[in-house]
Coordinates of C-alpha atoms in Angstrom, one line a residue:
X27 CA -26.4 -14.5 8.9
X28 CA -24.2 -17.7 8.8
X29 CA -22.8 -17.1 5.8
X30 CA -22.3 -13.6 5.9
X31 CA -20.7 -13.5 8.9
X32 CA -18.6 -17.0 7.4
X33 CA -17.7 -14.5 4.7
X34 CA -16.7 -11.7 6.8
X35 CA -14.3 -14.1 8.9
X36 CA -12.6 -15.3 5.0
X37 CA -11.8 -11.4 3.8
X38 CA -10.6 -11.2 7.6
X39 CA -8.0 -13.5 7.5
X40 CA -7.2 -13.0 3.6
X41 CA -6.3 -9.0 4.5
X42 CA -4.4 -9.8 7.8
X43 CA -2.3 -12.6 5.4
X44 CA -2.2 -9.8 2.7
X45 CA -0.7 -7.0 5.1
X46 CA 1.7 -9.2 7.1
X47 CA 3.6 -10.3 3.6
X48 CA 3.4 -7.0 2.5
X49 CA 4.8 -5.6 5.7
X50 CA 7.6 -8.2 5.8
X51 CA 8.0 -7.7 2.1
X52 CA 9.0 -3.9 2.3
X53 CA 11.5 -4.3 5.0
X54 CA 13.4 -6.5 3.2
X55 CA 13.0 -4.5 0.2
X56 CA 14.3 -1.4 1.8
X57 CA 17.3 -3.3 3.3
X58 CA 18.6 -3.9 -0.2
X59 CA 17.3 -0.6 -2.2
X60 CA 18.6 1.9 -0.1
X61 CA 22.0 0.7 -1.2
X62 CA 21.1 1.4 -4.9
X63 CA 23.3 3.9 -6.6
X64 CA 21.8 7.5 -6.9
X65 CA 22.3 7.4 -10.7
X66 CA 19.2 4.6 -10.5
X67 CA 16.9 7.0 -9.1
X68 CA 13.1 6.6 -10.9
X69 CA 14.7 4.8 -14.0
X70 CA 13.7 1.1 -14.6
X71 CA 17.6 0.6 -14.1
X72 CA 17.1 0.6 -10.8
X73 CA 14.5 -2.3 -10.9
X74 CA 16.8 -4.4 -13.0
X75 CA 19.5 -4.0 -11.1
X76 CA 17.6 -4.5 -7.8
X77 CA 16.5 -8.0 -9.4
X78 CA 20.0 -9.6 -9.2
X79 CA 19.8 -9.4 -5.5
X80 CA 18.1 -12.3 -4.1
X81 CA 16.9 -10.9 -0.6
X82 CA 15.2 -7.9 -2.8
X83 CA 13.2 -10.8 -5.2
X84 CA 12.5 -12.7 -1.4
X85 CA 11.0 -9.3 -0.7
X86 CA 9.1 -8.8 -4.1
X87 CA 7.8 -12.9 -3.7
X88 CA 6.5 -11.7 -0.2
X89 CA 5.0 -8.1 -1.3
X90 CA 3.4 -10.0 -4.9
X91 CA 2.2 -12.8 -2.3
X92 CA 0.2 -10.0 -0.5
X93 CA -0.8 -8.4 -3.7
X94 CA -2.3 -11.9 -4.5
X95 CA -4.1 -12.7 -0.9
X96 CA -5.5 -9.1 -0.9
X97 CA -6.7 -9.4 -4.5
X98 CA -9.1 -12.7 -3.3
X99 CA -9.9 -10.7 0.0
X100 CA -11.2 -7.7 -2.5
X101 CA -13.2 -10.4 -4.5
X102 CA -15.0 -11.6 -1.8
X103 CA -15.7 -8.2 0.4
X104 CA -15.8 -4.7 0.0
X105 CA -12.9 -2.4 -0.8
X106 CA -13.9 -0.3 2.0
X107 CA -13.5 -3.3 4.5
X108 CA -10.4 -4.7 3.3
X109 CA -8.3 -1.3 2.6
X110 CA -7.7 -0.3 6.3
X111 CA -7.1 -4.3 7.0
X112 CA -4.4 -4.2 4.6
X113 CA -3.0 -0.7 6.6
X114 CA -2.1 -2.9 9.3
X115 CA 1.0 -4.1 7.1
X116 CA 2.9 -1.0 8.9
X117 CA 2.8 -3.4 12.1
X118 CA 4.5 -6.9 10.7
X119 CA 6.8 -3.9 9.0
X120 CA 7.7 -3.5 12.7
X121 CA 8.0 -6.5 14.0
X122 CA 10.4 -7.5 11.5
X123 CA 12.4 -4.2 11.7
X124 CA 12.4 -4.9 15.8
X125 CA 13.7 -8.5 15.6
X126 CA 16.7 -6.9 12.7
X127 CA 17.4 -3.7 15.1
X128 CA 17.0 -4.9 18.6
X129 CA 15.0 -2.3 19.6
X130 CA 11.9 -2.0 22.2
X131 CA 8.4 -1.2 21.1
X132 CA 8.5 1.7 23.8
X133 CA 5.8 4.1 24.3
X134 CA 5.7 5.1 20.8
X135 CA 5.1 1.8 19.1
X136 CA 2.4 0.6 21.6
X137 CA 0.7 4.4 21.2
X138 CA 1.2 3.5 17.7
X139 CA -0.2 0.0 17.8
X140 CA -3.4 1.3 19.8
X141 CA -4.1 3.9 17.5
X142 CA -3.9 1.4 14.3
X143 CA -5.8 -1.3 15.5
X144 CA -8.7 1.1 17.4
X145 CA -9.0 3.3 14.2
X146 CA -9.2 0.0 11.8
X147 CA -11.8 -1.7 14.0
X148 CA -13.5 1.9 14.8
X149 CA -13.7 2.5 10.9
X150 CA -14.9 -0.9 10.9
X151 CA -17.8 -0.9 13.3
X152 CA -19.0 2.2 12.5
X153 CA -19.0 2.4 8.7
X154 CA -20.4 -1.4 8.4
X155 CA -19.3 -1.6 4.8
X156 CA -21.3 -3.3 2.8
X157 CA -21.6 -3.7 -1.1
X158 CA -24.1 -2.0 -3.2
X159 CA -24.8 -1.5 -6.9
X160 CA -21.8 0.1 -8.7
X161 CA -22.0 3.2 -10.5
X162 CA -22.5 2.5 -14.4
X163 CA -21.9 6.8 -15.3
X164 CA -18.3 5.6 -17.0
X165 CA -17.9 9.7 -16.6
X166 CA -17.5 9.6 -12.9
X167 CA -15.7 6.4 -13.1
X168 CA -12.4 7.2 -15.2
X169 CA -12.7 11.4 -13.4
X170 CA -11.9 9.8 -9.8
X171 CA -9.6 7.0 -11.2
X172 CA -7.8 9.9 -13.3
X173 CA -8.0 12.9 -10.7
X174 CA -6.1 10.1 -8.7
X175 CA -3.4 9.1 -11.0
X176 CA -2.6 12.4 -11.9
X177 CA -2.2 13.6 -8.3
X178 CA 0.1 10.5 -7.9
X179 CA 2.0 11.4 -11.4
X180 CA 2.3 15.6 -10.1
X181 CA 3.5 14.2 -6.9
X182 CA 6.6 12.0 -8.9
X183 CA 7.3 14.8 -11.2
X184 CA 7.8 17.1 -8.1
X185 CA 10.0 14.4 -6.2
X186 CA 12.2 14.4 -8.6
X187 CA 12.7 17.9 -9.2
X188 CA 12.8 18.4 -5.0
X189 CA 15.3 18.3 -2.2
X190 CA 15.9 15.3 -0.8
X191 CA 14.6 15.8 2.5
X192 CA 10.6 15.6 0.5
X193 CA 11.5 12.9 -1.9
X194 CA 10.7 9.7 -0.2
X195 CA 7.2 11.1 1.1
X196 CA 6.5 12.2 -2.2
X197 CA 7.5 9.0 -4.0
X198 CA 5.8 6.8 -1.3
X199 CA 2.4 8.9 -1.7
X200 CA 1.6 9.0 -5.2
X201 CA 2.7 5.2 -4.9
X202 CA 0.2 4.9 -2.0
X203 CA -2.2 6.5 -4.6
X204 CA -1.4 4.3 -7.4
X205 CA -1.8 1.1 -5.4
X206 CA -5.5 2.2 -3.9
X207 CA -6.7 2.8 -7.8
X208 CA -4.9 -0.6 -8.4
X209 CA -6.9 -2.2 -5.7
X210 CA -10.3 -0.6 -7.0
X211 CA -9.9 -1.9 -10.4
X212 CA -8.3 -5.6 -8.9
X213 CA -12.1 -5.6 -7.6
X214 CA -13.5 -4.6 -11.0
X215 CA -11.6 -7.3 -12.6
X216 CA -12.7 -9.5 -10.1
X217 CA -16.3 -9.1 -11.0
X218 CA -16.1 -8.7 -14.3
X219 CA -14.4 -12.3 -14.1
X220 CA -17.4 -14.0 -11.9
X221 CA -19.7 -12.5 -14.6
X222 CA -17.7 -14.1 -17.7
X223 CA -15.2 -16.0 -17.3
X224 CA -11.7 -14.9 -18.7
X225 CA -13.2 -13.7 -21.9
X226 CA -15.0 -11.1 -20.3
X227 CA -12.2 -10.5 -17.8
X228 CA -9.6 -9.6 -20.8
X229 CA -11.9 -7.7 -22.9
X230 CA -11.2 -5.0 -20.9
X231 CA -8.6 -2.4 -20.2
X232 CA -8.8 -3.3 -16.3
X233 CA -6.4 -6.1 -15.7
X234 CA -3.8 -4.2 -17.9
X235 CA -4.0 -1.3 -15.8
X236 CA -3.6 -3.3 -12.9
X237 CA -0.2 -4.5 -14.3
X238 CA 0.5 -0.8 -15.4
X239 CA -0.2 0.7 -12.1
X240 CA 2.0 -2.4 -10.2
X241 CA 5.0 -1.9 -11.8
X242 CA 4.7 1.7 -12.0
X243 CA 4.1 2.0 -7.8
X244 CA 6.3 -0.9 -7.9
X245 CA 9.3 1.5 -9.6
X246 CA 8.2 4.3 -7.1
X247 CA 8.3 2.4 -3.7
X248 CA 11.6 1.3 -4.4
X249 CA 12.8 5.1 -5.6
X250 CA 11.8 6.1 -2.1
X251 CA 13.4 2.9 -0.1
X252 CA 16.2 3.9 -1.9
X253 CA 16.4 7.8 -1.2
X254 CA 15.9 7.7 2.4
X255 CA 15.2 5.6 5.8
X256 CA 12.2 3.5 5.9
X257 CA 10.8 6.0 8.1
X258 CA 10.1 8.5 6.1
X259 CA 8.4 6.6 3.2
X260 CA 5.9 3.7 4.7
X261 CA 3.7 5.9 6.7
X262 CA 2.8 8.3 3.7
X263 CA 2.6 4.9 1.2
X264 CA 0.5 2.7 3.7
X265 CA -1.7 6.1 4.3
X266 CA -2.4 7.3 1.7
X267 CA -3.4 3.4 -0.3
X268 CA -6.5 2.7 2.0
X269 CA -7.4 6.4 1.8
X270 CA -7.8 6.2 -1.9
X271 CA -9.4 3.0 -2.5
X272 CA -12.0 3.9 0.3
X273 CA -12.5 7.0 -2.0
X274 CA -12.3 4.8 -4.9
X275 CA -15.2 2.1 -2.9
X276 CA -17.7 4.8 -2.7
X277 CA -17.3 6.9 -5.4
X278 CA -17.7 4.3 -7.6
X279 CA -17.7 0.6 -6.9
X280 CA -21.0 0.9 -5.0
X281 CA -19.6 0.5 -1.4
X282 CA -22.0 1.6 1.5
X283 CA -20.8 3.6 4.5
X284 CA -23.2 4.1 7.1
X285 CA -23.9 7.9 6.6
X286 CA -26.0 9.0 9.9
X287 CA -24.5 12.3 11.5
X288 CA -22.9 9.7 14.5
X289 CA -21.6 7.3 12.0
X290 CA -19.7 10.2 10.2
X291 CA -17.9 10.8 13.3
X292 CA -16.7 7.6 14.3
X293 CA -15.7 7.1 11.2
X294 CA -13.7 10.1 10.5
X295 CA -12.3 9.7 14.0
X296 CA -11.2 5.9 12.7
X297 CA -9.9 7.1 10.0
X298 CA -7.4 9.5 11.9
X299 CA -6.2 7.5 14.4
X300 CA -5.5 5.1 11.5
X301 CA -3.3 7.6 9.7
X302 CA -2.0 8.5 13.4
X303 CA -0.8 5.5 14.4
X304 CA 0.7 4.6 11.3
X305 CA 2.5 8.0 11.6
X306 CA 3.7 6.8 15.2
X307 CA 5.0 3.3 13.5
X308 CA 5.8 4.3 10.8
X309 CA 8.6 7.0 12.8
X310 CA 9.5 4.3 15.2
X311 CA 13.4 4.3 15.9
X312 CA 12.9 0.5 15.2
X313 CA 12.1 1.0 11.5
X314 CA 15.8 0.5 9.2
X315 CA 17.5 3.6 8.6
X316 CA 20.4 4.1 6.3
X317 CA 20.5 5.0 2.6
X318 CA 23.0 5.5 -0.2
X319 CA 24.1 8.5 0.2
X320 CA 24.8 8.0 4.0
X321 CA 27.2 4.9 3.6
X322 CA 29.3 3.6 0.7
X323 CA 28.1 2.6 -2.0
X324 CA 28.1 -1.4 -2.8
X325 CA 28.0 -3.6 -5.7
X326 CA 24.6 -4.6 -5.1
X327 CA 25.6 -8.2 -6.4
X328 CA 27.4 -9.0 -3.6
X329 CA 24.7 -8.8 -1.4

């Protein structure tokens, strides 16, 4: 019990350490993409140029910092536990954007803050993840993983042929997407790496796809920071992450939810004030606002 329970406290403190750099990491992210040039929309130009800025690489440091944390916190515990951990990034994403605008949490962002936190520890308490034996049917493996990354990869295709009112929501969604398959296969690679050692770590396609997916969500994320407020892209990228590596936990990886007709409840119920309080934070007047189109344009290396 000791050392479960020792356990549980480690993957704890690695997720919370995960979400806060990540949360820091896509505010000041935003601050500096959404002064990109529109001509950089979804091209790898945008990345490039984004990389001569050195508040954008203090937010990549901070975001690939929380990348690393939460890829130890998925080695030691299940993907179910540490996904709606890592959901509370939306609230360091407010603190920061607080302290930069100067405005109060208000109603919104303590109903927010409720919601978040009771739905995480709801999820939590009634789901009890714990790990089990993963599925070996390669089949049902690659379906989910590619029933995923083609939803993310319609969604992209359809931001960039829509308005820009849906683009950001788009974009950060099937980024959301990409980054809860990349978290299932970070805890692949993890165990394939206990098992063997390195050699059997990069046998396999898995760490590659991890890069793949990084970069790709990576390029995404910062199409959306650029197209519109933060606002109206966190929300839909910190929902819909958790939501697919849950989906990516059980289908596959061998993660156990407590399935009794009670335990469903609570855990649906967790699982919607999660998305509804990241909603609420996520549409706090606090968040940054501002994008390219709405100001003029700057050389971005003067920032």
């Amino acid at each position: 019990m000791i050392e479960v329970r020792s356990v549980s406290v480690l993957v704890l403190l690695l997720a919370v350490s995960a979400a806060a750099c990540l949360g820091f990491g896509f505010v000041l992210q935003q601050n500096v993409a959404r002064e990109a040039p529109p001509s950089d929309f979804l091209s790898f130009r945008l990345l490039l140029d984004l990389m001569r800025v050195p508040r954008w690489l203090g937010g990549t440091a901070l975001m690939v910092a929380g990348m690393a944390l939460g890829a130890v916190a998925l080695g030691n515990g299940e993907i179910s536990l540490v996904e709606p951990l890592l959901a509370t990034n939306l609230l360091f994403a407010l603190a920061l954007s607080r302290r930069q605008t100067g405005q109060p949490v208000g109603r919104q962002g303590w109903a927010g803050l409720v919601l978040l936190a009771g739905g995480v520890s709801t999820f939590i308490l009634a789901g009890r993840p714990r790990g089990g034996t993963a599925v070996t049917d390669p089949v049902r493996h690659w379906l989910i993983l590619g029933v995923m990354v083609g939803v993310a990869l319609a969604l992209a295709c359809w931001a960039k042929r829509s308005r820009n009112t849906w683009r950001p929501v788009l974009l950060a969604t099937a980024a959301g997407l990409l980054y809860g398959v990349q978290d299932a296969l970070t805890r692949v690679s993890s165990i394939r790496f206990r098992e063997g050692g390195l050699t059997e770590l990069f046998t396999g396609g898995h760490p590659y796809a991890v890069l793949a997916l990084g970069v790709t969500g990576l390029l995404l994320v910062q199409s959306a920071f650029e197209t519109a407020p933060l606002r109206m892209s966190l929300p839909a990228l910190t929902a819909a992450q958790p939501l697919a590596g849950i989906l990516c936990g059980v289908g596959f990886l061998g993660d156990r939810l407590h399935t009794d007709t009670g335990a469903l409840a609570w855990e649906a119920a967790g699982l919607a004030a999660i998305v509804g309080g990241i909603v609420l934070l996520g549409m706090h007047p606090a968040m940054p606002c501002g994008t390219a189109e709405e100001r003029p344009v700057r050389d971005l290396q003067r920032n």
